[in-house]
CSV table of C-alpha atoms in Angstrom, one decimal:
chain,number,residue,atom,x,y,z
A,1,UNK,CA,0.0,0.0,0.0
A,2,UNK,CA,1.6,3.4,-0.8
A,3,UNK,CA,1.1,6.3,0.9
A,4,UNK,CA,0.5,9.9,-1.0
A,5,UNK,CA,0.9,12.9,1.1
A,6,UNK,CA,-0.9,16.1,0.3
A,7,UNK,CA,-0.3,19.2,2.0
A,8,UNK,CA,-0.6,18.4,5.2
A,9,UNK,CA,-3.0,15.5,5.1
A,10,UNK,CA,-2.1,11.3,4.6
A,11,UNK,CA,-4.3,9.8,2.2
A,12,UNK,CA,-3.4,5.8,2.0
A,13,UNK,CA,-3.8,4.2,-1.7
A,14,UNK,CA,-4.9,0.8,-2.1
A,15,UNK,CA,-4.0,1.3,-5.8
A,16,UNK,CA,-3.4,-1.6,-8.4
A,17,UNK,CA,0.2,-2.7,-8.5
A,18,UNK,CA,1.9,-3.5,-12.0
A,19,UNK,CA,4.8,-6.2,-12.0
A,20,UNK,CA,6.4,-7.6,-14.3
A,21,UNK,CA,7.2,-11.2,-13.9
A,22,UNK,CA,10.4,-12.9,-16.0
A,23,UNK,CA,9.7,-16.3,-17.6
A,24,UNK,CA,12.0,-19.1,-19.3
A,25,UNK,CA,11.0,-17.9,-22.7
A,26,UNK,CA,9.5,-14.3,-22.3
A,27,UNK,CA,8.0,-12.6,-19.8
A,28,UNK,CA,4.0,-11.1,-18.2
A,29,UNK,CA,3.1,-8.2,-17.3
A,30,UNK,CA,0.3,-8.3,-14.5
A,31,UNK,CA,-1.6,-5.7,-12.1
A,32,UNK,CA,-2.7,-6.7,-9.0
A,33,UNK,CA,-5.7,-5.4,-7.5
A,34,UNK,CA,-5.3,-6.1,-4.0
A,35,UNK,CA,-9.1,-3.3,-3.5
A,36,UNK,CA,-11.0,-5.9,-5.9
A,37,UNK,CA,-8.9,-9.1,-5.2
A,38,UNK,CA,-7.9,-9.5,-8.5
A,39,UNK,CA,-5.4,-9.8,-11.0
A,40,UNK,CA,-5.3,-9.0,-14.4
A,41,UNK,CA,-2.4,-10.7,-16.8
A,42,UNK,CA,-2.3,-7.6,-18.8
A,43,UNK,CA,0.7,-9.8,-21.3
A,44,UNK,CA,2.2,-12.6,-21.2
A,45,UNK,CA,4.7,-14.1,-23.9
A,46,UNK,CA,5.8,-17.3,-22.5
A,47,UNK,CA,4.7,-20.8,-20.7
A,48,UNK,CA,1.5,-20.1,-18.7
A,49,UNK,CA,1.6,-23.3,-16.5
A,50,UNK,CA,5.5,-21.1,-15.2
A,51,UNK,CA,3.3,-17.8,-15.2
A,52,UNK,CA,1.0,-19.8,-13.0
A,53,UNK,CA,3.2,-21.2,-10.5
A,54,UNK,CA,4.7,-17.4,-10.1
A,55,UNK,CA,1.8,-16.3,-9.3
A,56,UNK,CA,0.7,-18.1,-6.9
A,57,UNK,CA,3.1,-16.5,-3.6
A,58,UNK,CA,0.9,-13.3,-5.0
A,59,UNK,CA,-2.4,-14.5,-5.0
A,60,UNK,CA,-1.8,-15.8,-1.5
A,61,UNK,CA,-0.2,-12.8,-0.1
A,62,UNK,CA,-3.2,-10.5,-1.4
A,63,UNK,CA,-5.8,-12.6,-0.9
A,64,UNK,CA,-7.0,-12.6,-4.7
A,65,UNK,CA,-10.2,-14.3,-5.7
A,66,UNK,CA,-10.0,-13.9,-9.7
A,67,UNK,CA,-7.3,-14.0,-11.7
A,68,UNK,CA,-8.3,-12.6,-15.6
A,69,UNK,CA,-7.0,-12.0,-19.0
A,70,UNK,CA,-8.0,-11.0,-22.2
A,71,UNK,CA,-6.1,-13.4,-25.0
A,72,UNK,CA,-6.4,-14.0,-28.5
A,73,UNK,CA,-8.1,-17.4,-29.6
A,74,UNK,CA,-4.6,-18.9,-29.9
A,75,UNK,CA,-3.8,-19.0,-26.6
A,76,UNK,CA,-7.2,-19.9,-25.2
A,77,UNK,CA,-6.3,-23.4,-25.1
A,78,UNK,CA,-3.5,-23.0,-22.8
A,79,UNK,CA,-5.1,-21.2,-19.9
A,80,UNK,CA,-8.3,-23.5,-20.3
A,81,UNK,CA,-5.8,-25.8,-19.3
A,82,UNK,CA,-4.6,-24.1,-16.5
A,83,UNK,CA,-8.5,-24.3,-15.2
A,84,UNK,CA,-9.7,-20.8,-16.8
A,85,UNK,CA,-12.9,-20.7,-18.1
A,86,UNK,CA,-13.6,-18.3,-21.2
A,87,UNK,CA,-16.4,-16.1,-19.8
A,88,UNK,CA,-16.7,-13.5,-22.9
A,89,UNK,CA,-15.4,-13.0,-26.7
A,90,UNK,CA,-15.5,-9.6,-28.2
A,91,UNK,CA,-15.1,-9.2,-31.7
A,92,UNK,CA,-12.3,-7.1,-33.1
A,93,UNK,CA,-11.1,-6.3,-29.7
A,94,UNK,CA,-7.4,-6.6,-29.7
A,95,UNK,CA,-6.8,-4.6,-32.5
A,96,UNK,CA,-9.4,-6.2,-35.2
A,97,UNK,CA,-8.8,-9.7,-33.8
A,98,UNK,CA,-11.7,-11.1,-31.3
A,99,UNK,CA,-10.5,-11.0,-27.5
A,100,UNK,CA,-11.4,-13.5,-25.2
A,101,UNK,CA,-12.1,-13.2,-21.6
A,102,UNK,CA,-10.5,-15.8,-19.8
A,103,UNK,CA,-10.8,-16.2,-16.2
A,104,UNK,CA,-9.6,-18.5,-13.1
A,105,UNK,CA,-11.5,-18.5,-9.7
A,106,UNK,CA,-9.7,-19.1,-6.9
A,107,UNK,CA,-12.1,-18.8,-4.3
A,108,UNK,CA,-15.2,-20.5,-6.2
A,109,UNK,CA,-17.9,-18.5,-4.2
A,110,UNK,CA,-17.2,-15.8,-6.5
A,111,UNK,CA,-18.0,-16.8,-9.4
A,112,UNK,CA,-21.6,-17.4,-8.1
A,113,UNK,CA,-23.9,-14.8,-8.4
A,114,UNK,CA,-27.3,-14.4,-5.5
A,115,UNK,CA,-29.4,-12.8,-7.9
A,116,UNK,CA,-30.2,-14.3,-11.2
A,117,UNK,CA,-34.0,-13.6,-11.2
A,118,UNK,CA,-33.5,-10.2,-10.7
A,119,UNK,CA,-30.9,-9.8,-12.7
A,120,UNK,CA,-32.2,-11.7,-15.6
A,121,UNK,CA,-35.5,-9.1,-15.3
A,122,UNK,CA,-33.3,-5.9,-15.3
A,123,UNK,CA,-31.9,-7.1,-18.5
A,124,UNK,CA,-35.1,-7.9,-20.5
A,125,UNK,CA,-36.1,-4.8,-19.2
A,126,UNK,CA,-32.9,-3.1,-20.6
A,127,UNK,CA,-33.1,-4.9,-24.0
A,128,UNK,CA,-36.4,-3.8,-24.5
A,129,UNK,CA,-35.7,0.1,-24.3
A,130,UNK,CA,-33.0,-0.4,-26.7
A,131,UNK,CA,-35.2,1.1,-29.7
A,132,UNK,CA,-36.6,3.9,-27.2
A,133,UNK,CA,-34.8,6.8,-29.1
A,134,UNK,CA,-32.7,9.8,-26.8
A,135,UNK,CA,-33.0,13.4,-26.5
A,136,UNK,CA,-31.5,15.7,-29.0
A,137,UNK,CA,-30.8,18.2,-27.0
A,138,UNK,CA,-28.8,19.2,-23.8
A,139,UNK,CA,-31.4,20.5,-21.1
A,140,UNK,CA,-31.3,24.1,-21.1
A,141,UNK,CA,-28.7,25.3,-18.0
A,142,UNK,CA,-26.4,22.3,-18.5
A,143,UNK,CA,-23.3,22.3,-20.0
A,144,UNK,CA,-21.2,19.9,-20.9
A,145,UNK,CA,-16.6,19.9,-21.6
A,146,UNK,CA,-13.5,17.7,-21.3
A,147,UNK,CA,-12.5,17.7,-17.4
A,148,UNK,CA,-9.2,19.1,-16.3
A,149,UNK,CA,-6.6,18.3,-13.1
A,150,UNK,CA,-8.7,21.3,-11.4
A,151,UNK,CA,-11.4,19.1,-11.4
A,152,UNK,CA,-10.7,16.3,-9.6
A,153,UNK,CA,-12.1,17.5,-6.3
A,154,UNK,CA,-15.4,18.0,-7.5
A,155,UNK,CA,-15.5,14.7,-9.2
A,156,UNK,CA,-14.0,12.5,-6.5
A,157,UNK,CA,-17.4,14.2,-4.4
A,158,UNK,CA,-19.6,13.4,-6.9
A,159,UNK,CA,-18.6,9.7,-7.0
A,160,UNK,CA,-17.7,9.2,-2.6
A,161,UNK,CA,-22.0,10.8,-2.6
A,162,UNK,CA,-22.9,8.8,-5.5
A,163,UNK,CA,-21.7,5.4,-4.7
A,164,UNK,CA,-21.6,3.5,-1.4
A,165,UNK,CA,-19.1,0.9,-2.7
A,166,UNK,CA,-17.4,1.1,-6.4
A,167,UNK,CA,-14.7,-1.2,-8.1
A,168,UNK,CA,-11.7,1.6,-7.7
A,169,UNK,CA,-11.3,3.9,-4.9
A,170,UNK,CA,-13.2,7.2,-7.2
A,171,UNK,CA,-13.8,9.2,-4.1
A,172,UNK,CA,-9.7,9.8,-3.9
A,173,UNK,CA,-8.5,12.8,-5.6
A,174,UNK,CA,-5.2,11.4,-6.1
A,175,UNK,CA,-6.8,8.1,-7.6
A,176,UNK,CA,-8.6,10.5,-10.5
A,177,UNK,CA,-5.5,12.2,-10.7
A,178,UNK,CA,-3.1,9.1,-11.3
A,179,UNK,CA,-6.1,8.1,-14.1
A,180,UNK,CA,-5.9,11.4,-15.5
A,181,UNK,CA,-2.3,11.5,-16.0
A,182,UNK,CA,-2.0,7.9,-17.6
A,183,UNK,CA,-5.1,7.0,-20.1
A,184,UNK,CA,-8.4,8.1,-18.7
A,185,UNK,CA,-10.4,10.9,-20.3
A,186,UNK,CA,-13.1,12.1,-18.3
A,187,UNK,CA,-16.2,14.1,-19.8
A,188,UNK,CA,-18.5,16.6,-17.3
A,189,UNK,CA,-21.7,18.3,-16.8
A,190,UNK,CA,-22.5,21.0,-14.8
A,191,UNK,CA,-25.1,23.3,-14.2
A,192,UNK,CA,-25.2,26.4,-12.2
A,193,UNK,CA,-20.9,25.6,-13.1
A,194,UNK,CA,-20.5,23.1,-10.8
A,195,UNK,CA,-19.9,19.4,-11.9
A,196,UNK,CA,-23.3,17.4,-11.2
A,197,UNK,CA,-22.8,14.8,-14.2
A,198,UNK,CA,-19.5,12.5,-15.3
A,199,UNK,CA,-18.3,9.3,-17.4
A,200,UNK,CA,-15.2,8.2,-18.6
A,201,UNK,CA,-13.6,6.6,-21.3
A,202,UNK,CA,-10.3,4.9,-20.3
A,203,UNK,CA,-8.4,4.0,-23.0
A,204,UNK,CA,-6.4,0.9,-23.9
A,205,UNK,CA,-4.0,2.9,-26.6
A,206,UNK,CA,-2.4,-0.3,-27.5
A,207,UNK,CA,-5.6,-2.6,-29.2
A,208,UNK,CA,-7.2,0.7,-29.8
A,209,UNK,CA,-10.3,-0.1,-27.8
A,210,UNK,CA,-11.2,2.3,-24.6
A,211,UNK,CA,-14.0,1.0,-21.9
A,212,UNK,CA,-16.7,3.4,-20.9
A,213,UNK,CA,-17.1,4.3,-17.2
A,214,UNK,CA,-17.2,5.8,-14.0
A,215,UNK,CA,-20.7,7.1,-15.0
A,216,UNK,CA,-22.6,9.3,-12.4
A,217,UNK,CA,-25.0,11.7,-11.8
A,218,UNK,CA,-25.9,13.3,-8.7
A,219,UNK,CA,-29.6,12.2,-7.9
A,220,UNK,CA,-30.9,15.9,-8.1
A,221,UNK,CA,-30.2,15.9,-11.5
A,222,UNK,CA,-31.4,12.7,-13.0
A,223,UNK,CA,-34.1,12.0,-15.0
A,224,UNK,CA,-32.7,14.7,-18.0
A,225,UNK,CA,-30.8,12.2,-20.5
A,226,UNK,CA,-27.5,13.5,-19.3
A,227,UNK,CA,-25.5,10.4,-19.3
A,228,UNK,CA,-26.7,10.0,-23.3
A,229,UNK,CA,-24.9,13.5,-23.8
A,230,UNK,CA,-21.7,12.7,-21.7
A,231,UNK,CA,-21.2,9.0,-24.0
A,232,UNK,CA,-22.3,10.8,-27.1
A,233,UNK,CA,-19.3,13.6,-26.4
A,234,UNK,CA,-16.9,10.5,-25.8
A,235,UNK,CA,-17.5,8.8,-28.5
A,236,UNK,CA,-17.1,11.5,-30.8
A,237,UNK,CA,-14.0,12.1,-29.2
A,238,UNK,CA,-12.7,8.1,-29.4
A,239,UNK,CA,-13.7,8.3,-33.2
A,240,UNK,CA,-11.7,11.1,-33.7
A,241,UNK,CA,-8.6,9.8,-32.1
A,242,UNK,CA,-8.9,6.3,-34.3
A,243,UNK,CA,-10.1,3.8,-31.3
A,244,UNK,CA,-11.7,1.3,-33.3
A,245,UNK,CA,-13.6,-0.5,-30.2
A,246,UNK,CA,-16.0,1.2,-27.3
A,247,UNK,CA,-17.6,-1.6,-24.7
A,248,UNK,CA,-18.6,-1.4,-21.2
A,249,UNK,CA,-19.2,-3.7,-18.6
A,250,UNK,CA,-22.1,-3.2,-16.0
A,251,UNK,CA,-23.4,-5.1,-13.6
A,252,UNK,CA,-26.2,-7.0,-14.4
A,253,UNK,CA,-28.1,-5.7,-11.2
A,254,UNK,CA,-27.7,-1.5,-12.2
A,255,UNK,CA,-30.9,-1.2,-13.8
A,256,UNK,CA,-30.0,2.9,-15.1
A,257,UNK,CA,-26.6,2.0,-16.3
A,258,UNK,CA,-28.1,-1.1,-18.3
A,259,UNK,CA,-31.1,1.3,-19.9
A,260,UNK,CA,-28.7,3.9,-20.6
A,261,UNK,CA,-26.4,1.5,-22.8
A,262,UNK,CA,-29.2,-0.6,-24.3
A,263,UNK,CA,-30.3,2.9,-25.3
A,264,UNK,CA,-26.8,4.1,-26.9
């Protein structure tokens, strides 16, 4: 865990850690996620049964549930047999070849989900609103721009009131700052010129795809198609800088976030 000091105040990051791992014949890149017990192989060029026996000491010391990856169809095979499982495949997704989505449980608890009724509804629900068509126009008052490093007080108070729990820790300043500063471009609204409304697209510069995210809206303010207006604006922006691949990934039980991308 590092620790970031600002003025005069300690703010402690539980921030992904990248490593790179040496193997017989090449080498991986990883991030561990020790806030989302995770880790992602982010590359690997080598023997995945050695990659696996490396990181096991890591998984154990962090306590990681899920270990994922996203691989051409190649190398599928070999992390099958390593016990992954291929959980999505996304057409033209590492730089016009289909990615896969492998991924290895070790604690199998969490690959089970609680809530597959209501989950299943939520999306029938979202799939039938896809041909519900969007507002043309930004409600009067709103305006929306590309956020800047002066911003990132006003958005890590939008997400800490917005969400009670969240994948990354948004409601850190120096976490939106760090995303800022790598790959993350962040699009706002506000009204009354402060920021009520925000969604990002972080973008993975190397397969020229970018994932849509960190969408949020105070709830004063929703209702008004703003989300629509924030995507729109981003991927206008992706399309001029030659990304070739926008996705997202929700979870199956946020029934706004699923409406708004069935929608877009």
């Amino acid at each position: 865990m590092k620790t970031i000091q600002i003025g005069v105040r300690n703010i402690s990051l539980n921030l992904p850690i990248t490593k790179t791992l040496s193997l017989s014949q090449g080498k991986a890149v990883i991030t561990i996620d020790p806030f989302n017990q995770r880790i992602k192989i982010l590359e690997c060029s080598g023997d995945i049964s050695e990659l696996m026996n490396q990181l096991q000491p890591l998984y154990e010391k962090y306590g990681i549930g899920k270990i994922f990856h996203i691989c051409e169809k190649s190398h599928v095979t070999a992390f099958v047999d390593q016990g992954f499982i291929v959980e999505a495949e996304v057409e033209q997704f590492l730089t016009g070849s289909t990615g896969y989505f492998v991924s290895l449980y070790v604690v199998p608890e969490r690959q089970k989900s609680q809530n597959t009724v209501e989950e299943d509804s939520i999306l029938c629900l979202a799939a039938n609103c896809s041909s519900t068509k969007n507002n043309n126009q930004l409600s009067q008052g709103y305006e929306i721009r590309t956020a800047v490093p002066e911003d990132i007080h006003e958005l890590s108070t939008l997400y800490n009131t917005v969400f009670s729990s969240y994948p990354f820790p948004m409601n850190d300043p120096m976490y939106i700052k760090k995303m800022m500063e790598s790959s993350t471009l962040f699009k706002v609204i506000l009204h009354n010129n402060k920021i009520i409304s925000a969604a990002s697209a972080e973008m993975d510069i190397h397969n020229n795809s970018a994932e849509m995210t960190d969408c949020a809206t105070f709830p004063a303010h929703r209702g008004k198609g703003l989300m629509h207006f924030l995507l729109q604006s981003l991927e206008e922006e992706m399309i001029h800088r030659n990304f070739q691949v926008l996705y997202t990934i929700a979870r199956a039980r946020s029934h706004g976030m699923n409406i708004v991308f069935a929608k877009n």
